[in-house]
PDB file of C-alpha atoms in Angstrom:
ATOM      1  CA  MET A1157     -56.214  -7.178   2.043  1.00 46.00           C
ATOM      2  CA  GLY A1158     -55.860 -10.422   0.128  1.00 48.00           C
ATOM      3  CA  HIS A1159     -55.620 -12.437   3.358  1.00 52.00           C
ATOM      4  CA  TRP A1160     -58.696 -10.695   4.778  1.00 45.00           C
ATOM      5  CA  LEU A1161     -60.627 -11.368   1.577  1.00 49.00           C
ATOM      6  CA  GLN A1162     -59.596 -15.017   1.580  1.00 50.00           C
ATOM      7  CA  ARG A1163     -60.440 -15.442   5.267  1.00 52.00           C
ATOM      8  CA  ASN A1164     -63.756 -13.586   5.450  1.00 51.00           C
ATOM      9  CA  ILE A1165     -65.292 -13.580   1.954  1.00 49.00           C
ATOM     10  CA  LEU A1166     -63.849 -16.489  -0.010  1.00 53.00           C
ATOM     11  CA  GLU A1167     -63.814 -18.972   2.877  1.00 61.00           C
ATOM     12  CA  PRO A1168     -65.527 -22.164   1.600  1.00 59.00           C
ATOM     13  CA  GLY A1169     -68.170 -22.136   4.344  1.00 66.00           C
ATOM     14  CA  LYS A1170     -69.249 -18.636   3.387  1.00 78.00           C
ATOM     15  CA  LEU A1171     -69.577 -19.148  -0.353  1.00 83.00           C
ATOM     16  CA  PRO A1172     -73.313 -20.024  -0.140  1.00 87.00           C
ATOM     17  CA  LEU A1173     -73.890 -16.838   1.865  1.00 88.00           C
ATOM     18  CA  LEU A1174     -72.066 -14.811  -0.782  1.00 89.00           C
ATOM     19  CA  LEU A1175     -74.148 -16.412  -3.536  1.00 91.00           C
ATOM     20  CA  ALA A1176     -77.375 -15.838  -1.601  1.00 93.00           C
ATOM     21  CA  LEU A1177     -76.545 -12.177  -0.962  1.00 93.00           C
ATOM     22  CA  SER A1178     -75.603 -11.599  -4.596  1.00 94.00           C
ATOM     23  CA  ALA A1179     -78.813 -13.244  -5.800  1.00 96.00           C
ATOM     24  CA  PHE A1180     -80.830 -11.266  -3.247  1.00 96.00           C
ATOM     25  CA  VAL A1181     -79.477  -7.868  -4.312  1.00 95.00           C
ATOM     26  CA  LEU A1182     -79.588  -8.669  -8.045  1.00 96.00           C
ATOM     27  CA  THR A1183     -83.177  -9.920  -7.768  1.00 96.00           C
ATOM     28  CA  PHE A1184     -84.268  -6.758  -5.978  1.00 95.00           C
ATOM     29  CA  VAL A1185     -82.596  -4.538  -8.587  1.00 94.00           C
ATOM     30  CA  ILE A1186     -84.111  -6.466 -11.507  1.00 95.00           C
ATOM     31  CA  THR A1187     -87.549  -6.601  -9.880  1.00 94.00           C
ATOM     32  CA  ARG A1188     -87.619  -2.873  -9.183  1.00 92.00           C
ATOM     33  CA  THR A1189     -86.449  -2.137 -12.707  1.00 92.00           C
ATOM     34  CA  VAL A1190     -89.163  -4.315 -14.250  1.00 92.00           C
ATOM     35  CA  THR A1191     -91.945  -2.940 -12.026  1.00 91.00           C
ATOM     36  CA  ARG A1192     -90.921   0.635 -12.817  1.00 89.00           C
ATOM     37  CA  LEU A1193     -90.970  -0.150 -16.545  1.00 89.00           C
ATOM     38  CA  ILE A1194     -94.443  -1.679 -16.230  1.00 87.00           C
ATOM     39  CA  ARG A1195     -95.596   1.338 -14.247  1.00 85.00           C
ATOM     40  CA  ALA A1196     -94.311   3.650 -16.974  1.00 83.00           C
ATOM     41  CA  GLY A1197     -95.831   1.509 -19.728  1.00 85.00           C
ATOM     42  CA  LYS A1198     -92.474   0.767 -21.315  1.00 86.00           C
ATOM     43  CA  GLY A1199     -90.847  -2.445 -22.452  1.00 79.00           C
ATOM     44  CA  PRO A1200     -92.303  -5.876 -23.126  1.00 86.00           C
ATOM     45  CA  PHE A1201     -93.166  -6.601 -19.492  1.00 83.00           C
ATOM     46  CA  GLY A1202     -96.633  -6.826 -17.967  1.00 81.00           C
ATOM     47  CA  ASN A1203     -98.552  -7.969 -14.930  1.00 82.00           C
ATOM     48  CA  VAL A1204     -98.891 -11.681 -14.257  1.00 81.00           C
ATOM     49  CA  GLU A1205    -102.542 -12.703 -13.964  1.00 79.00           C
ATOM     50  CA  ALA A1206    -104.391 -15.980 -13.643  1.00 80.00           C
ATOM     51  CA  GLY A1207    -108.146 -16.055 -14.076  1.00 76.00           C
ATOM     52  CA  GLY A1208    -108.354 -12.310 -13.555  1.00 78.00           C
ATOM     53  CA  LEU A1209    -106.327 -12.506 -10.328  1.00 83.00           C
ATOM     54  CA  HIS A1210    -103.148 -10.433 -10.156  1.00 82.00           C
ATOM     55  CA  ILE A1211    -100.244 -12.593  -8.948  1.00 87.00           C
ATOM     56  CA  HIS A1212     -97.873 -10.498  -6.869  1.00 90.00           C
ATOM     57  CA  HIS A1213     -94.236 -11.490  -7.112  1.00 91.00           C
ATOM     58  CA  VAL A1214     -94.212 -12.222  -3.376  1.00 93.00           C
ATOM     59  CA  VAL A1215     -96.044 -15.473  -4.263  1.00 93.00           C
ATOM     60  CA  PRO A1216     -93.243 -17.075  -6.321  1.00 94.00           C
ATOM     61  CA  GLY A1217     -90.865 -15.476  -3.820  1.00 95.00           C
ATOM     62  CA  VAL A1218     -92.367 -17.485  -0.971  1.00 95.00           C
ATOM     63  CA  VAL A1219     -92.171 -20.687  -3.028  1.00 96.00           C
ATOM     64  CA  LEU A1220     -88.503 -20.106  -3.907  1.00 95.00           C
ATOM     65  CA  THR A1221     -87.603 -19.134  -0.334  1.00 96.00           C
ATOM     66  CA  VAL A1222     -89.175 -22.289   1.058  1.00 95.00           C
ATOM     67  CA  ALA A1223     -87.560 -24.466  -1.614  1.00 94.00           C
ATOM     68  CA  GLY A1224     -84.140 -22.882  -1.167  1.00 93.00           C
ATOM     69  CA  GLY A1225     -84.270 -22.967   2.631  1.00 91.00           C
ATOM     70  CA  PHE A1226     -85.347 -26.583   2.957  1.00 92.00           C
ATOM     71  CA  GLY A1227     -83.038 -27.624   0.141  1.00 90.00           C
ATOM     72  CA  ALA A1228     -80.080 -26.032   1.922  1.00 86.00           C
ATOM     73  CA  LEU A1229     -80.978 -27.776   5.186  1.00 84.00           C
ATOM     74  CA  ALA A1230     -81.381 -31.144   3.490  1.00 83.00           C
ATOM     75  CA  GLY A1231     -78.369 -30.876   1.207  1.00 70.00           C
ATOM     76  CA  ARG A1232     -74.646 -31.220   1.751  1.00 66.00           C
ATOM     77  CA  GLN A1233     -71.613 -29.130   0.923  1.00 67.00           C
ATOM     78  CA  GLY A1234     -70.981 -28.928  -2.778  1.00 69.00           C
ATOM     79  CA  PRO A1235     -72.560 -27.468  -5.912  1.00 73.00           C
ATOM     80  CA  GLY A1236     -76.011 -28.204  -4.513  1.00 79.00           C
ATOM     81  CA  SER A1237     -75.531 -25.894  -1.546  1.00 84.00           C
ATOM     82  CA  GLY A1238     -74.607 -23.039  -3.860  1.00 86.00           C
ATOM     83  CA  LEU A1239     -77.638 -23.687  -6.056  1.00 91.00           C
ATOM     84  CA  PHE A1240     -80.030 -23.696  -3.107  1.00 93.00           C
ATOM     85  CA  ALA A1241     -78.368 -20.520  -1.780  1.00 92.00           C
ATOM     86  CA  VAL A1242     -79.101 -18.763  -5.071  1.00 94.00           C
ATOM     87  CA  VAL A1243     -82.701 -20.017  -5.048  1.00 95.00           C
ATOM     88  CA  PHE A1244     -83.129 -18.773  -1.485  1.00 96.00           C
ATOM     89  CA  GLY A1245     -81.585 -15.377  -2.326  1.00 95.00           C
ATOM     90  CA  VAL A1246     -83.886 -14.915  -5.314  1.00 96.00           C
ATOM     91  CA  GLY A1247     -86.930 -15.860  -3.255  1.00 96.00           C
ATOM     92  CA  ALA A1248     -85.956 -13.564  -0.376  1.00 96.00           C
ATOM     93  CA  GLY A1249     -85.446 -10.692  -2.801  1.00 95.00           C
ATOM     94  CA  LEU A1250     -88.938 -11.155  -4.251  1.00 95.00           C
ATOM     95  CA  VAL A1251     -90.535 -11.468  -0.812  1.00 95.00           C
ATOM     96  CA  LEU A1252     -88.862  -8.485   0.842  1.00 93.00           C
ATOM     97  CA  ASP A1253     -89.508  -6.302  -2.197  1.00 94.00           C
ATOM     98  CA  GLU A1254     -93.169  -6.600  -1.182  1.00 93.00           C
ATOM     99  CA  PHE A1255     -92.580  -6.559   2.569  1.00 91.00           C
ATOM    100  CA  ALA A1256     -94.913  -3.562   2.963  1.00 89.00           C
ATOM    101  CA  LEU A1257     -97.709  -5.468   1.214  1.00 90.00           C
ATOM    102  CA  ILE A1258     -97.350  -8.310   3.727  1.00 91.00           C
ATOM    103  CA  LEU A1259     -97.136  -5.909   6.667  1.00 87.00           C
ATOM    104  CA  HIS A1260    -100.201  -3.853   5.743  1.00 87.00           C
ATOM    105  CA  LEU A1261    -102.134  -6.637   3.970  1.00 88.00           C
ATOM    106  CA  ALA A1262    -102.864  -4.121   1.217  1.00 87.00           C
ATOM    107  CA  ASP A1263    -101.442  -3.107  -2.149  1.00 85.00           C
ATOM    108  CA  VAL A1264     -99.194  -0.278  -0.944  1.00 86.00           C
ATOM    109  CA  TYR A1265     -96.307  -0.874  -3.349  1.00 86.00           C
ATOM    110  CA  TRP A1266     -96.340   2.659  -4.839  1.00 85.00           C
ATOM    111  CA  THR A1267     -97.408   4.517  -1.690  1.00 84.00           C
ATOM    112  CA  GLU A1268     -95.582   6.067   1.257  1.00 79.00           C
ATOM    113  CA  GLN A1269     -96.036   2.817   3.184  1.00 83.00           C
ATOM    114  CA  GLY A1270     -94.340   1.002   0.324  1.00 83.00           C
ATOM    115  CA  ARG A1271     -91.070   2.700   1.241  1.00 82.00           C
ATOM    116  CA  GLN A1272     -90.817   0.221   4.098  1.00 82.00           C
ATOM    117  CA  SER A1273     -89.976  -2.508   1.599  1.00 87.00           C
ATOM    118  CA  VAL A1274     -86.966  -0.558   0.346  1.00 87.00           C
ATOM    119  CA  GLU A1275     -85.794   0.129   3.896  1.00 82.00           C
ATOM    120  CA  VAL A1276     -86.064  -3.546   4.848  1.00 87.00           C
ATOM    121  CA  VAL A1277     -84.175  -4.668   1.745  1.00 90.00           C
ATOM    122  CA  VAL A1278     -81.364  -2.161   2.300  1.00 85.00           C
ATOM    123  CA  VAL A1279     -80.998  -3.034   5.990  1.00 82.00           C
ATOM    124  CA  THR A1280     -81.106  -6.784   5.243  1.00 87.00           C
ATOM    125  CA  ALA A1281     -78.456  -6.536   2.541  1.00 88.00           C
ATOM    126  CA  ALA A1282     -76.241  -4.403   4.797  1.00 81.00           C
ATOM    127  CA  LEU A1283     -76.509  -6.814   7.721  1.00 80.00           C
ATOM    128  CA  VAL A1284     -75.795  -9.887   5.566  1.00 85.00           C
ATOM    129  CA  ALA A1285     -72.833  -8.077   4.017  1.00 83.00           C
ATOM    130  CA  LEU A1286     -71.470  -7.335   7.493  1.00 75.00           C
ATOM    131  CA  VAL A1287     -71.846 -10.982   8.482  1.00 76.00           C
ATOM    132  CA  LEU A1288     -70.126 -12.014   5.260  1.00 78.00           C
ATOM    133  CA  ALA A1289     -67.283  -9.571   5.919  1.00 72.00           C
ATOM    134  CA  GLY A1290     -66.585 -11.136   9.305  1.00 65.00           C
ATOM    135  CA  PHE A1291     -68.155  -8.609  11.655  1.00 57.00           C
ATOM    136  CA  VAL A1292     -69.586 -11.369  13.851  1.00 50.00           C
ATOM    137  CA  PRO A1293     -67.611 -13.695  16.148  1.00 44.00           C
ATOM    138  CA  PHE A1294     -69.231 -16.867  14.812  1.00 45.00           C
ATOM    139  CA  GLY A1295     -68.977 -19.050  11.751  1.00 45.00           C
ATOM    140  CA  VAL A1296     -65.202 -19.697  11.456  1.00 47.00           C
ATOM    141  CA  ASP A1297     -63.802 -23.048  12.606  1.00 47.00           C
ATOM    142  CA  ASN A1298     -60.281 -24.280  13.435  1.00 51.00           C
ATOM    143  CA  LEU A1299     -59.263 -21.278  15.542  1.00 53.00           C
ATOM    144  CA  SER A1300     -56.061 -21.067  17.563  1.00 59.00           C
ATOM    145  CA  GLN A1301     -56.080 -20.507  21.337  1.00 63.00           C
ATOM    146  CA  ASP A1302     -55.392 -16.801  20.915  1.00 63.00           C
ATOM    147  CA  GLU A1303     -58.194 -16.519  18.392  1.00 55.00           C
ATOM    148  CA  LEU A1304     -60.554 -18.299  20.766  1.00 57.00           C
ATOM    149  CA  GLN A1305     -59.641 -15.836  23.500  1.00 61.00           C
ATOM    150  CA  ASP A1306     -60.245 -12.938  21.127  1.00 65.00           C
ATOM    151  CA  ARG A1307     -63.558 -14.473  20.166  1.00 64.00           C
ATOM    152  CA  GLY A1308     -64.645 -14.459  23.810  1.00 67.00           C
ATOM    153  CA  THR A1309     -63.842 -10.758  24.052  1.00 70.00           C
ATOM    154  CA  VAL A1310     -65.805 -10.052  20.908  1.00 63.00           C
ATOM    155  CA  ILE A1311     -68.769 -12.063  22.188  1.00 67.00           C
ATOM    156  CA  VAL A1312     -68.854  -9.936  25.342  1.00 71.00           C
ATOM    157  CA  THR A1313     -68.655  -6.814  23.193  1.00 66.00           C
ATOM    158  CA  VAL A1314     -71.515  -8.003  21.008  1.00 64.00           C
ATOM    159  CA  GLY A1315     -73.569  -8.718  24.136  1.00 69.00           C
ATOM    160  CA  VAL A1316     -73.054  -5.188  25.410  1.00 73.00           C
ATOM    161  CA  ASN A1317     -73.857  -3.844  21.957  1.00 69.00           C
ATOM    162  CA  PHE A1318     -77.052  -5.871  21.982  1.00 70.00           C
ATOM    163  CA  LEU A1319     -78.195  -4.391  25.294  1.00 78.00           C
ATOM    164  CA  LEU A1320     -77.452  -0.870  24.087  1.00 76.00           C
ATOM    165  CA  SER A1321     -79.287  -1.588  20.877  1.00 73.00           C
ATOM    166  CA  LEU A1322     -82.349  -2.823  22.771  1.00 77.00           C
ATOM    167  CA  LEU A1323     -82.400   0.431  24.699  1.00 80.00           C
ATOM    168  CA  ALA A1324     -82.015   2.453  21.484  1.00 76.00           C
ATOM    169  CA  LEU A1325     -84.820   0.392  19.908  1.00 72.00           C
ATOM    170  CA  SER A1326     -87.125   1.151  22.839  1.00 80.00           C
ATOM    171  CA  LYS A1327     -86.460   4.840  22.162  1.00 79.00           C
ATOM    172  CA  GLY A1328     -87.653   4.527  18.570  1.00 75.00           C
ATOM    173  CA  LYS A1329     -84.231   4.417  16.861  1.00 74.00           C
ATOM    174  CA  ALA A1330     -84.527   1.184  14.910  1.00 69.00           C
ATOM    175  CA  ARG A1331     -81.731   1.604  12.353  1.00 69.00           C
ATOM    176  CA  THR A1332     -79.165   2.550  14.978  1.00 72.00           C
ATOM    177  CA  ALA A1333     -80.277  -0.398  17.100  1.00 69.00           C
ATOM    178  CA  ILE A1334     -79.968  -2.918  14.262  1.00 66.00           C
ATOM    179  CA  PHE A1335     -76.491  -1.885  13.185  1.00 65.00           C
ATOM    180  CA  GLY A1336     -75.345  -1.540  16.801  1.00 64.00           C
ATOM    181  CA  VAL A1337     -75.859  -5.272  17.277  1.00 60.00           C
ATOM    182  CA  ILE A1338     -73.465  -6.180  14.476  1.00 58.00           C
ATOM    183  CA  VAL A1339     -70.694  -3.591  14.262  1.00 59.00           C
ATOM    184  CA  PRO A1340     -68.799  -2.713  17.478  1.00 54.00           C
ATOM    185  CA  VAL A1341     -67.916   0.760  16.153  1.00 54.00           C
ATOM    186  CA  VAL A1342     -71.577   1.523  15.600  1.00 51.00           C
ATOM    187  CA  ALA A1343     -72.142   0.644  19.256  1.00 54.00           C
ATOM    188  CA  LEU A1344     -70.867   4.149  20.014  1.00 63.00           C
ATOM    189  CA  VAL A1345     -73.761   5.440  17.934  1.00 61.00           C
ATOM    190  CA  ALA A1346     -76.098   2.996  19.688  1.00 65.00           C
ATOM    191  CA  LEU A1347     -74.820   4.333  23.008  1.00 71.00           C
ATOM    192  CA  VAL A1348     -75.646   7.876  21.938  1.00 69.00           C
ATOM    193  CA  GLY A1349     -79.072   6.702  20.809  1.00 69.00           C
ATOM    194  CA  ALA A1350     -79.570   4.943  24.129  1.00 72.00           C
ATOM    195  CA  VAL A1351     -78.755   7.954  26.328  1.00 74.00           C
ATOM    196  CA  ARG A1352     -80.412  10.709  24.267  1.00 77.00           C
ATOM    197  CA  LEU A1353     -84.091  11.591  24.325  1.00 81.00           C
ATOM    198  CA  ALA A1354     -86.497   9.050  22.892  1.00 82.00           C
ATOM    199  CA  ARG A1355     -88.581   9.760  19.815  1.00 84.00           C
ATOM    200  CA  PRO A1356     -92.232  10.697  20.492  1.00 86.00           C
ATOM    201  CA  GLY A1357     -94.496   7.696  20.306  1.00 81.00           C
ATOM    202  CA  SER A1358     -91.750   5.216  21.144  1.00 83.00           C
ATOM    203  CA  PRO A1359     -92.297   2.698  23.971  1.00 84.00           C
ATOM    204  CA  TRP A1360     -89.739   4.558  26.118  1.00 83.00           C
ATOM    205  CA  ALA A1361     -91.494   7.900  25.612  1.00 83.00           C
ATOM    206  CA  ARG A1362     -94.917   6.437  26.371  1.00 84.00           C
ATOM    207  CA  ARG A1363     -93.610   4.825  29.542  1.00 85.00           C
ATOM    208  CA  PHE A1364     -91.317   7.490  30.996  1.00 87.00           C
ATOM    209  CA  TYR A1365     -92.415  10.806  29.444  1.00 86.00           C
ATOM    210  CA  ARG A1366     -96.104  10.463  30.194  1.00 83.00           C
ATOM    211  CA  ARG A1367     -95.915  12.696  33.289  1.00 85.00           C
ATOM    212  CA  ARG A1368     -93.003  14.827  32.109  1.00 88.00           C
ATOM    213  CA  PRO A1369     -94.481  17.381  29.697  1.00 87.00           C
ATOM    214  CA  HIS A1370     -91.248  19.406  29.476  1.00 89.00           C
ATOM    215  CA  THR A1371     -89.214  16.350  28.484  1.00 89.00           C
ATOM    216  CA  ARG A1372     -91.961  15.267  26.085  1.00 86.00           C
ATOM    217  CA  ALA A1373     -91.886  18.685  24.420  1.00 88.00           C
ATOM    218  CA  ARG A1374     -88.074  18.605  24.127  1.00 87.00           C
ATOM    219  CA  ALA A1375     -88.256  15.149  22.562  1.00 85.00           C
ATOM    220  CA  GLY A1376     -90.830  16.350  20.031  1.00 86.00           C
ATOM    221  CA  LEU A1377     -88.742  19.389  19.103  1.00 86.00           C
ATOM    222  CA  ARG A1378     -85.589  17.303  18.675  1.00 84.00           C
ATOM    223  CA  ALA A1379     -87.415  14.772  16.504  1.00 83.00           C
ATOM    224  CA  TYR A1380     -88.847  17.588  14.380  1.00 81.00           C
ATOM    225  CA  ARG A1381     -85.425  19.123  13.804  1.00 84.00           C
ATOM    226  CA  HIS A1382     -83.902  15.737  12.986  1.00 77.00           C
ATOM    227  CA  ASP A1383     -86.669  14.851  10.513  1.00 75.00           C
ATOM    228  CA  ARG A1384     -86.523  18.262   8.856  1.00 81.00           C
ATOM    229  CA  ARG A1385     -82.799  17.799   8.254  1.00 80.00           C
ATOM    230  CA  TRP A1386     -82.723  14.189   7.105  1.00 72.00           C
ATOM    231  CA  THR A1387     -86.160  13.343   5.691  1.00 73.00           C
ATOM    232  CA  ALA A1388     -85.610  15.020   2.305  1.00 77.00           C
ATOM    233  CA  PRO A1389     -82.224  13.328   1.567  1.00 81.00           C
ATOM    234  CA  SER A1390     -83.638  10.008   2.738  1.00 73.00           C
ATOM    235  CA  ARG A1391     -86.673  10.383   0.473  1.00 74.00           C
ATOM    236  CA  ARG A1392     -84.515  11.214  -2.539  1.00 79.00           C
ATOM    237  CA  LEU A1393     -82.398   8.115  -1.926  1.00 75.00           C
ATOM    238  CA  GLN A1394     -85.466   5.909  -1.518  1.00 71.00           C
ATOM    239  CA  ASP A1395     -87.060   7.349  -4.657  1.00 75.00           C
ATOM    240  CA  TRP A1396     -83.864   6.658  -6.583  1.00 76.00           C
ATOM    241  CA  ILE A1397     -83.738   3.057  -5.365  1.00 74.00           C
ATOM    242  CA  GLY A1398     -87.382   2.045  -5.331  1.00 74.00           C
ATOM    243  CA  GLY A1399     -89.258   4.621  -7.378  1.00 77.00           C
ATOM    244  CA  LYS A1400     -91.320   7.648  -6.381  1.00 76.00           C
ATOM    245  CA  PRO A1401     -94.638   6.851  -4.666  1.00 78.00           C
ATOM    246  CA  ASP A1402     -97.968   7.759  -6.254  1.00 72.00           C
ATOM    247  CA  PRO A1403     -99.433  11.068  -5.038  1.00 67.00           C
ATOM    248  CA  GLN A1404    -102.864   9.396  -5.078  1.00 60.00           C
ATOM    249  CA  PRO A1405    -104.017   6.427  -2.946  1.00 50.00           C
ATOM    250  CA  ALA A1406    -102.921   2.928  -3.887  1.00 47.00           C
ATOM    251  CA  ARG A1407    -104.189   1.609  -7.188  1.00 48.00           C
ATOM    252  CA  LEU A1408    -106.758  -1.143  -7.354  1.00 43.00           C
ATOM    253  CA  PRO A1409    -105.460  -4.739  -7.353  1.00 45.00           C
ATOM    254  CA  GLY A1410    -104.442  -5.838 -10.816  1.00 45.00           C
ATOM    255  CA  ARG A1411    -103.312  -2.379 -11.849  1.00 46.00           C
ATOM    256  CA  ARG A1412     -99.935  -2.456 -10.106  1.00 48.00           C
ATOM    257  CA  PRO A1413     -96.994  -4.548 -11.331  1.00 46.00           C
TER     258      PRO A1413
END
């Protein structure tokens, strides 16, 4: 365990990634906590406004992301790389916390559409954590001949996983597709997603089920049963992480933290 930790997490080349991931997750947690306090009218926090214009936290997030990204590219190994990694992680956390706002070009933070921000943050953190833990065949130098041979095998595996994930994605199974690219074990799940019926409305269903009403009906029934089983637990988890959406339409700009 100690050797694995030293090799995959504490390796010098991966320290900036660890710092960026930590800053990313911590920023998201702090941001959600502050916005929920403002929403509830508790604590000393309040909206940031300039000349009557509400400044969403995606704005400083973009500035920090740009500064951290370019600083990391321009800098060298050392304390500076760690600092820029933290700046980038903070900025990315602020930006992705309002991903739904960028996607819809509307203030949907406390609506059903706003759940997309939480999903994107969770998936991003999980994928970066997998990369940090060594679940990709890239990023480690000075390998022996045997390790290089193993790397080639893993690269082929990742390529197959990627193809399966593309097929699963075309069938409307985005989460399975994303994780299938990174983790070989999840490729078994991606394979199941690739061979099973597509979700209604997915590109695969629109292309291949258009003249197959029986298959289209089966796909709709399977999606209904799946959603009925998993939607409620998923909603409870999202509410716990990001806050419960408003039952009414989105609030006017300047009223939402």
